[in-house]
Coordinates of C-alpha atoms and ligand atoms in Angstrom, one line a residue:
X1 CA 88.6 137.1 106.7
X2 CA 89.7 134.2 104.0
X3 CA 87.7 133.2 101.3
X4 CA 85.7 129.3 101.0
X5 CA 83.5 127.8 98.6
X6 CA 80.5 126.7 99.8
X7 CA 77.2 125.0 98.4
X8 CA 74.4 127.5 98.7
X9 CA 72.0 125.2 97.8
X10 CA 71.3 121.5 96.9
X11 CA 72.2 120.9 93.2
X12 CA 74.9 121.0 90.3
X13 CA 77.7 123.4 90.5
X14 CA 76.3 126.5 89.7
X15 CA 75.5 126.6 93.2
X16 CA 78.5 126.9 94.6
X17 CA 79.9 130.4 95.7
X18 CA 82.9 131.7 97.3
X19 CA 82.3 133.7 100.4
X20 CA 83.9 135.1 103.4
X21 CA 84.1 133.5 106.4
X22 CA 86.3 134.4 109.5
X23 CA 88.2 131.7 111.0
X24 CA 89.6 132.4 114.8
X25 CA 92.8 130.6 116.3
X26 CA 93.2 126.8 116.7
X27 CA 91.5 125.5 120.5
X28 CA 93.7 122.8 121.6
X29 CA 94.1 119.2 119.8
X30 CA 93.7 122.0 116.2
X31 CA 96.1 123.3 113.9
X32 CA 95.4 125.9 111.7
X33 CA 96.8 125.8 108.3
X34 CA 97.4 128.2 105.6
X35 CA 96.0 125.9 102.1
X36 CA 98.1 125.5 99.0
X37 CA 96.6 123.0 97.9
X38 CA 92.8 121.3 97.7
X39 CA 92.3 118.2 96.8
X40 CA 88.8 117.4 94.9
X41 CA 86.9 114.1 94.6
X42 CA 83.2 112.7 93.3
X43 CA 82.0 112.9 97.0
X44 CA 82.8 116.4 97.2
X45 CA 79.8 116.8 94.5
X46 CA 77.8 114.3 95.2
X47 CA 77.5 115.6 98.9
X48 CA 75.7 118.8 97.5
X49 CA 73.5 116.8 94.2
X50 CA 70.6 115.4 96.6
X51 CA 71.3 112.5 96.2
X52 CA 72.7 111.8 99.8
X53 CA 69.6 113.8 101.6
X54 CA 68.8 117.3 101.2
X55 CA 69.0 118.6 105.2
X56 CA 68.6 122.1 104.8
X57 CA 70.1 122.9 108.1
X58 CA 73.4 121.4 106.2
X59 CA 73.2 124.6 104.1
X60 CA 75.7 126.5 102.9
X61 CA 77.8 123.5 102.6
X62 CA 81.5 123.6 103.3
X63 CA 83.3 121.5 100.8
X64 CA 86.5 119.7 100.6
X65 CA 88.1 116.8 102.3
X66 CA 91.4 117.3 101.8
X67 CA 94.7 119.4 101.7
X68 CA 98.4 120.3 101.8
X69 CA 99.5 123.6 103.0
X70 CA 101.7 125.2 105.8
X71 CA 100.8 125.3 109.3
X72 CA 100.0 128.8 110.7
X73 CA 99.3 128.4 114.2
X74 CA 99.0 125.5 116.8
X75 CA 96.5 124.8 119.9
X76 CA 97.5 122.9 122.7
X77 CA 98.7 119.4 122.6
X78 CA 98.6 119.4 118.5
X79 CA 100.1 115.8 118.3
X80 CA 99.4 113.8 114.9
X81 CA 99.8 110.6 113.6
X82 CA 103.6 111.4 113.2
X83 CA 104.0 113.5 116.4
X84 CA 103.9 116.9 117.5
X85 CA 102.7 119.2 114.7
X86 CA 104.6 122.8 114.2
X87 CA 104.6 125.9 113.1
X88 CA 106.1 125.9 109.5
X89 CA 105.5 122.3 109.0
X90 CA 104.9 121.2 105.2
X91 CA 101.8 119.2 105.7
X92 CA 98.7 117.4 104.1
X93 CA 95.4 117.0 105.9
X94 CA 93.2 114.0 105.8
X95 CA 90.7 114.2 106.7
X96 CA 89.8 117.7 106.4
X97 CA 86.7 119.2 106.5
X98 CA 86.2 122.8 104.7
X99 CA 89.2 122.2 102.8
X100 CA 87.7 124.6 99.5
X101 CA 89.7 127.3 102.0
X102 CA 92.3 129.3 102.1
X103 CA 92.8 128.1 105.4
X104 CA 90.9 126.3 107.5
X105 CA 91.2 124.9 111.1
X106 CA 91.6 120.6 111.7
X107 CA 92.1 118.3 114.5
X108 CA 95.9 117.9 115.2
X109 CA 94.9 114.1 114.0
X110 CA 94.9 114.6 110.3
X111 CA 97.9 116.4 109.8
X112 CA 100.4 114.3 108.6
X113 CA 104.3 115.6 107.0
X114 CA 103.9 116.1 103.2
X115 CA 107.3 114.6 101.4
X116 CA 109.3 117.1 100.4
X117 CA 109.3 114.8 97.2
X118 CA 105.7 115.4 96.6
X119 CA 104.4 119.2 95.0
X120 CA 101.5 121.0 97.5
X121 CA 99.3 119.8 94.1
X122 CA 100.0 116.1 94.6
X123 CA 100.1 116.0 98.3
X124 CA 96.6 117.2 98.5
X125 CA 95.4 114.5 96.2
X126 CA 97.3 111.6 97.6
X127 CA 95.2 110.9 100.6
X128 CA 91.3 110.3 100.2
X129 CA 92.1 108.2 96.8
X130 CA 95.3 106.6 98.6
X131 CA 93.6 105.5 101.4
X132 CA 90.6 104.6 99.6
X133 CA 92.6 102.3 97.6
X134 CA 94.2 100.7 100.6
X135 CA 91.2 99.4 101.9
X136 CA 89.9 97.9 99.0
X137 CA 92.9 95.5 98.3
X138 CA 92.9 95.0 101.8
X139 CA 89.5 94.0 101.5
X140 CA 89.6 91.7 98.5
X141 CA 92.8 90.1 100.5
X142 CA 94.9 90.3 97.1
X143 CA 98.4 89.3 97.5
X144 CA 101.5 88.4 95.3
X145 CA 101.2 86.5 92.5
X146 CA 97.3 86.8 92.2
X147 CA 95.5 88.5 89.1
X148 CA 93.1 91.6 89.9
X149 CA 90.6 93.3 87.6
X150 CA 90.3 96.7 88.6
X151 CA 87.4 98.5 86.9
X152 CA 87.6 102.6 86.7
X153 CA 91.5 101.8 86.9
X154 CA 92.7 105.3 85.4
X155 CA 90.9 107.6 88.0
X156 CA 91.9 108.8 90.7
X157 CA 91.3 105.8 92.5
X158 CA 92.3 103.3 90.1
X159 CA 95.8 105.0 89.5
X160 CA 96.9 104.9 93.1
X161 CA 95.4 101.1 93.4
X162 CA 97.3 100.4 90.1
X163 CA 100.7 101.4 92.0
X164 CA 99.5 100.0 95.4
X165 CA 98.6 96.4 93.9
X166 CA 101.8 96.2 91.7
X167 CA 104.0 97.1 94.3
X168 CA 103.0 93.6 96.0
X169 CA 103.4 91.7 92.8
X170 CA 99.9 92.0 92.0
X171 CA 99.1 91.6 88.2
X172 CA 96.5 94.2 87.7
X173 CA 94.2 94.1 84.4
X174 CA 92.6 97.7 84.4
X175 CA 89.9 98.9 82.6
X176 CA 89.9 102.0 81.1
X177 CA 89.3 104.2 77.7
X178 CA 92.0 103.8 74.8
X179 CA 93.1 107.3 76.1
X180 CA 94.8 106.2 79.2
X181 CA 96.4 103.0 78.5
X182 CA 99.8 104.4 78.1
X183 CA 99.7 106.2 81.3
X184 CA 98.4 102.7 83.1
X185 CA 101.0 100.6 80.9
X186 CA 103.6 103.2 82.4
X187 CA 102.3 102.4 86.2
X188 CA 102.5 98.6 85.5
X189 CA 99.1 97.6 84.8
X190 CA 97.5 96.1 81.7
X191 CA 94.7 98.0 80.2
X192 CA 91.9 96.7 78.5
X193 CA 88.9 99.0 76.7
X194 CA 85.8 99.0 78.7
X195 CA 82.4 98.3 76.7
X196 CA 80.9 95.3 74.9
X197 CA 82.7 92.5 75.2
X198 CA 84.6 93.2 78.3
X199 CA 84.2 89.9 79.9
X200 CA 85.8 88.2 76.6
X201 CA 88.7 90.9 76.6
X202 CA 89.4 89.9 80.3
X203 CA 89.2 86.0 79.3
X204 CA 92.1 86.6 76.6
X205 CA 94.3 88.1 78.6
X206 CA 93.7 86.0 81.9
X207 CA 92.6 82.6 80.6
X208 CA 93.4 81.0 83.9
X209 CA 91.0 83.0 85.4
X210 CA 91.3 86.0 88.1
X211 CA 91.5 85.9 91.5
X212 CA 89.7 89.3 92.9
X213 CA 87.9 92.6 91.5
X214 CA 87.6 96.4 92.6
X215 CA 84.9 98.5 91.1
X216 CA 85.8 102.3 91.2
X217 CA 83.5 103.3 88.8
X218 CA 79.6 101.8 89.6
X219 CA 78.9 100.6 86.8
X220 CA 76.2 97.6 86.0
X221 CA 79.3 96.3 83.1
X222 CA 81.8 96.5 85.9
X223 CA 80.0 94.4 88.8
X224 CA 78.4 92.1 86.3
X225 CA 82.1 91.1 84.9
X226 CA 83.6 91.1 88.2
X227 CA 80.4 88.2 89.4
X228 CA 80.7 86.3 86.0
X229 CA 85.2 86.6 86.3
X230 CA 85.4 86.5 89.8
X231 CA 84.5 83.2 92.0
X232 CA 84.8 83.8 95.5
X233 CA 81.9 87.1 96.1
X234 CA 83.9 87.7 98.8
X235 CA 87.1 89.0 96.8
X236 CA 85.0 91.0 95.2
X237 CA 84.6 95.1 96.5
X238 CA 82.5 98.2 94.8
X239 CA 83.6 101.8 95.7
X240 CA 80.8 103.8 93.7
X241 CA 77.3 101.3 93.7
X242 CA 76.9 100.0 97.2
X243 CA 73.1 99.3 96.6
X244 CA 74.2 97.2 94.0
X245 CA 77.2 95.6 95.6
X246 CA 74.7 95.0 98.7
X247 CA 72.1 93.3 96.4
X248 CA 74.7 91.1 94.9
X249 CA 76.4 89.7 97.9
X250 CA 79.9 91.8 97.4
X251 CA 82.1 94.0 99.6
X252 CA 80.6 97.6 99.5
X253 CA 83.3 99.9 100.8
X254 CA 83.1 103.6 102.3
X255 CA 80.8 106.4 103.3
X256 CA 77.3 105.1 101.2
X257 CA 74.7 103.8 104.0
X258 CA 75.1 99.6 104.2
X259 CA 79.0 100.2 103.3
X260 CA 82.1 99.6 105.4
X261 CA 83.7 102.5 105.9
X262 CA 86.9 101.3 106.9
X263 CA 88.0 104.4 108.9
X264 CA 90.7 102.2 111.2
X265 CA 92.8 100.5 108.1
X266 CA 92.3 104.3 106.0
X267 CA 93.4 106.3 109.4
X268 CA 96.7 103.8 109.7
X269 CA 97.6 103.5 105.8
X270 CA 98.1 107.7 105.6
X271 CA 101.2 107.4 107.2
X272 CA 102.5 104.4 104.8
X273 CA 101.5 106.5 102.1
X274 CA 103.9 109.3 102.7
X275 CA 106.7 106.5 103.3
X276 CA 105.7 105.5 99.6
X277 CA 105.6 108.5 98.2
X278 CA 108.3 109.9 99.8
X279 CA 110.5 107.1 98.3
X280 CA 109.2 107.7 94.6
X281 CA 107.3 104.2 94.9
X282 CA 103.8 105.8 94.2
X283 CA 103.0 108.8 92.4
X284 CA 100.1 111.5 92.0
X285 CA 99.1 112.4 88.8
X286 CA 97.2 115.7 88.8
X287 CA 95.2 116.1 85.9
X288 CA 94.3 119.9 86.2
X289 CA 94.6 122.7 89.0
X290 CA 91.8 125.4 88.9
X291 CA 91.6 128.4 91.3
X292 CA 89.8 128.1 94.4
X293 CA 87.4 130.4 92.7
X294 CA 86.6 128.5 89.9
X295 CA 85.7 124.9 91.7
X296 CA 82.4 124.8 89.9
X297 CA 84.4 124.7 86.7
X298 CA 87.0 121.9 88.4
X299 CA 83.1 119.9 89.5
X300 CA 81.9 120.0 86.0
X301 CA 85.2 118.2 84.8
X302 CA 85.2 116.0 87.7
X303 CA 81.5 114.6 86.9
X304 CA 82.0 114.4 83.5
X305 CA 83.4 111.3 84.8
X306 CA 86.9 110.6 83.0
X307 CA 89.7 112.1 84.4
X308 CA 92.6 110.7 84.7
X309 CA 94.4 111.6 88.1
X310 CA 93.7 114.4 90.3
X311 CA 92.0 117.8 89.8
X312 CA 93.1 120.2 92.9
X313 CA 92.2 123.5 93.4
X314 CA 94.7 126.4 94.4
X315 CA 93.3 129.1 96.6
Ligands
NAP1 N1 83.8 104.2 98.5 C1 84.7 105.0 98.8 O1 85.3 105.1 99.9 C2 85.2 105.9 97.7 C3 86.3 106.7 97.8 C4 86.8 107.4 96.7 C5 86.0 107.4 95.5 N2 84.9 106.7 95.4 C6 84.0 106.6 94.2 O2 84.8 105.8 93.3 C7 84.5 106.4 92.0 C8 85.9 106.8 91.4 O3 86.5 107.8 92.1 P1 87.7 108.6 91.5 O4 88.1 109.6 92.5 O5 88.7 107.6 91.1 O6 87.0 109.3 90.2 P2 87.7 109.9 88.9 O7 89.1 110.4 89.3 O8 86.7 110.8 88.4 O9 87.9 108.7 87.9 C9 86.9 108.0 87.3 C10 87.5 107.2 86.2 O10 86.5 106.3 85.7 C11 86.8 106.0 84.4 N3 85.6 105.5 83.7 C12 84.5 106.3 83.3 N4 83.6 105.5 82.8 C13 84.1 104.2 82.9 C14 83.5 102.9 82.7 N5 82.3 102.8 82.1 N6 84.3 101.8 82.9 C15 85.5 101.9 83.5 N7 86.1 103.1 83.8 C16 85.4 104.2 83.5 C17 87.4 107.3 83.8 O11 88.4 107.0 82.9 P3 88.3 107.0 81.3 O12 88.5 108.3 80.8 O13 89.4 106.1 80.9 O14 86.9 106.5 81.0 C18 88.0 108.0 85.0 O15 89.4 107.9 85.0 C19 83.6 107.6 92.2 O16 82.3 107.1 92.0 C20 83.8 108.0 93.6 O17 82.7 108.6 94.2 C21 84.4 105.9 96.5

């Protein structure tokens, strides 16, 4: 028997629980790995608020995405994106359903080598936010040489799309709270405060103008700035208010009903991420590990809405 968190209910975190749960061998195509590390992200909670449907039959609710850990045992034909997966093998999976676990079974096709480089902690938040932030400057087609605003830029998301866009020459103007500028200044990009006034802020330090926007944070203040900075709608993605981005005539990336998920240039860019971050060219920050045990505390700092970096749970 290993131990999972599940949601028992639809709500805020006090309903999740840790229970038992026997988990079997690997068919073939599976792997089963032993987790070191879970990664935790604002769709984990989200998934159990409501506010994406409340199916009962979806109750209790395995949580997590994604993970790093050792691999315990292989089916048959267990071939990933970087070949045939072993026992022993140092991995992250991505994506990874159940990953709340202290181990959990996943197709052979998300398991992918962790850098030795990289901690258990950061591989296991690398992936959803790395992939995630792929897409969107692929979406907005932002090359070298171009100016982005990235709203939301000290998150999760926004720290990995920091690295990402700078590594092409990008100039990146993030937006962010006085607390994190530092830490962004540090990764290349040039913070400004969010609030009254933002579109002003952005004028000073862009007067020429900017060439493309990515919301990761859903706020009114971030699409608004991005329509009245931005020309082109086009060059213009939300990651967290697809109604919104829908309404407006932007790019709504991921999961939300109406959005583009994406799943072909996220699958491909996992392996390109562990060539990054296996040469020190982009980095995980992880903002706080909690045990396994304890992910309702980890939610409640997740939704509060202003972390920056990655909070991972350790089973
Ligand atoms: N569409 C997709 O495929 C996809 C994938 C991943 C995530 N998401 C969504 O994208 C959003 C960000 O995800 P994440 O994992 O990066 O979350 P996160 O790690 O919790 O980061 C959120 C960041 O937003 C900043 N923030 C808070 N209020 C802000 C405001 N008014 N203006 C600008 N920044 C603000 C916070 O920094 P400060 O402390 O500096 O305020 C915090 O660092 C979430 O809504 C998530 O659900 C979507």
């Amino acid at each position: 028997m290993v131990a999972k968190v599940v949601a028992t209910a639809f709500g805020g975190p006090e309903v999740l629980a840790v229970i038992d749960e026997e988990v079997g061998e690997p068919s073939a195509g599976q792997v089963l790995l032993e987790v070191r590390a879970a990664g935790t992200n604002p769709i984990d909670y989200k998934l159990y608020s409501g506010a994406r449907g409340k199916d009962p039959s979806s109750l209790p609710m395995s949580l997590g995405l994604e993970a790093s850990g050792v691999v315990l045992a292989v089916g048959d034909d267990a071939h990933g994106p970087a070949g045939a997966v072993q026992v022993g093998d140092e991995v992250i999976v991505f994506p990874a359903a159940g990953s709340y676990a202290e181990r959990v079974i996943v197709a052979a096709s998300s398991v992918v080598p962790k850098p030795p480089t990289l901690s258990f902690e950061e591989g296991a938040g690398l992936m959803l936010a790395g992939t995630t932030a792929v897409h969107a400057l692929r979406a907005v087609g932002v090359t070298g040489g171009e100016t982005l605003v990235l709203h939301g830029a000290s998150g999760g998301v926004g720290q990995l799309a920091v690295q990402l866009a700078v590594a092409q020459g990008v100039r990146v103007i993030g937006t962010a709270s006085e607390s994190a500028f530092a830490e962004l200044r540090r990764l290349g990009a040039e913070p400004v405060l969010y609030g009254a006034g933002l579109v002003e802020r952005i004028r000073e330090l862009a007067p020429d103008g900017l060439d493309a926007a990515i919301d990761s944070v859903g706020t009114d203040e971030a699409i608004d700035t991005s329509l009245e900075l931005v020309a082109d709608r086009r060059r213009i993605a939300t990651l967290a208010n697809t109604p919104r981005g829908l309404e407006v005539g932007i790019q709504a990336l991921g999961s939300a009903p109406g959005a583009d998920p994406g799943w072909e240039i996220r699958s491909q860019a996992r392996l390109e991420l562990v060539r990054l971050a296996e040469k020190g060219l982009i980095e995980v920050t992880v903002a706080a590990t909690y045990p396994l045990a304890q992910a309702a505390e980890a939610h409640r700092q997740l939704a509060a809405g202003h972390t920056h970096g990655k909070i991972i749970l350790i089973p």
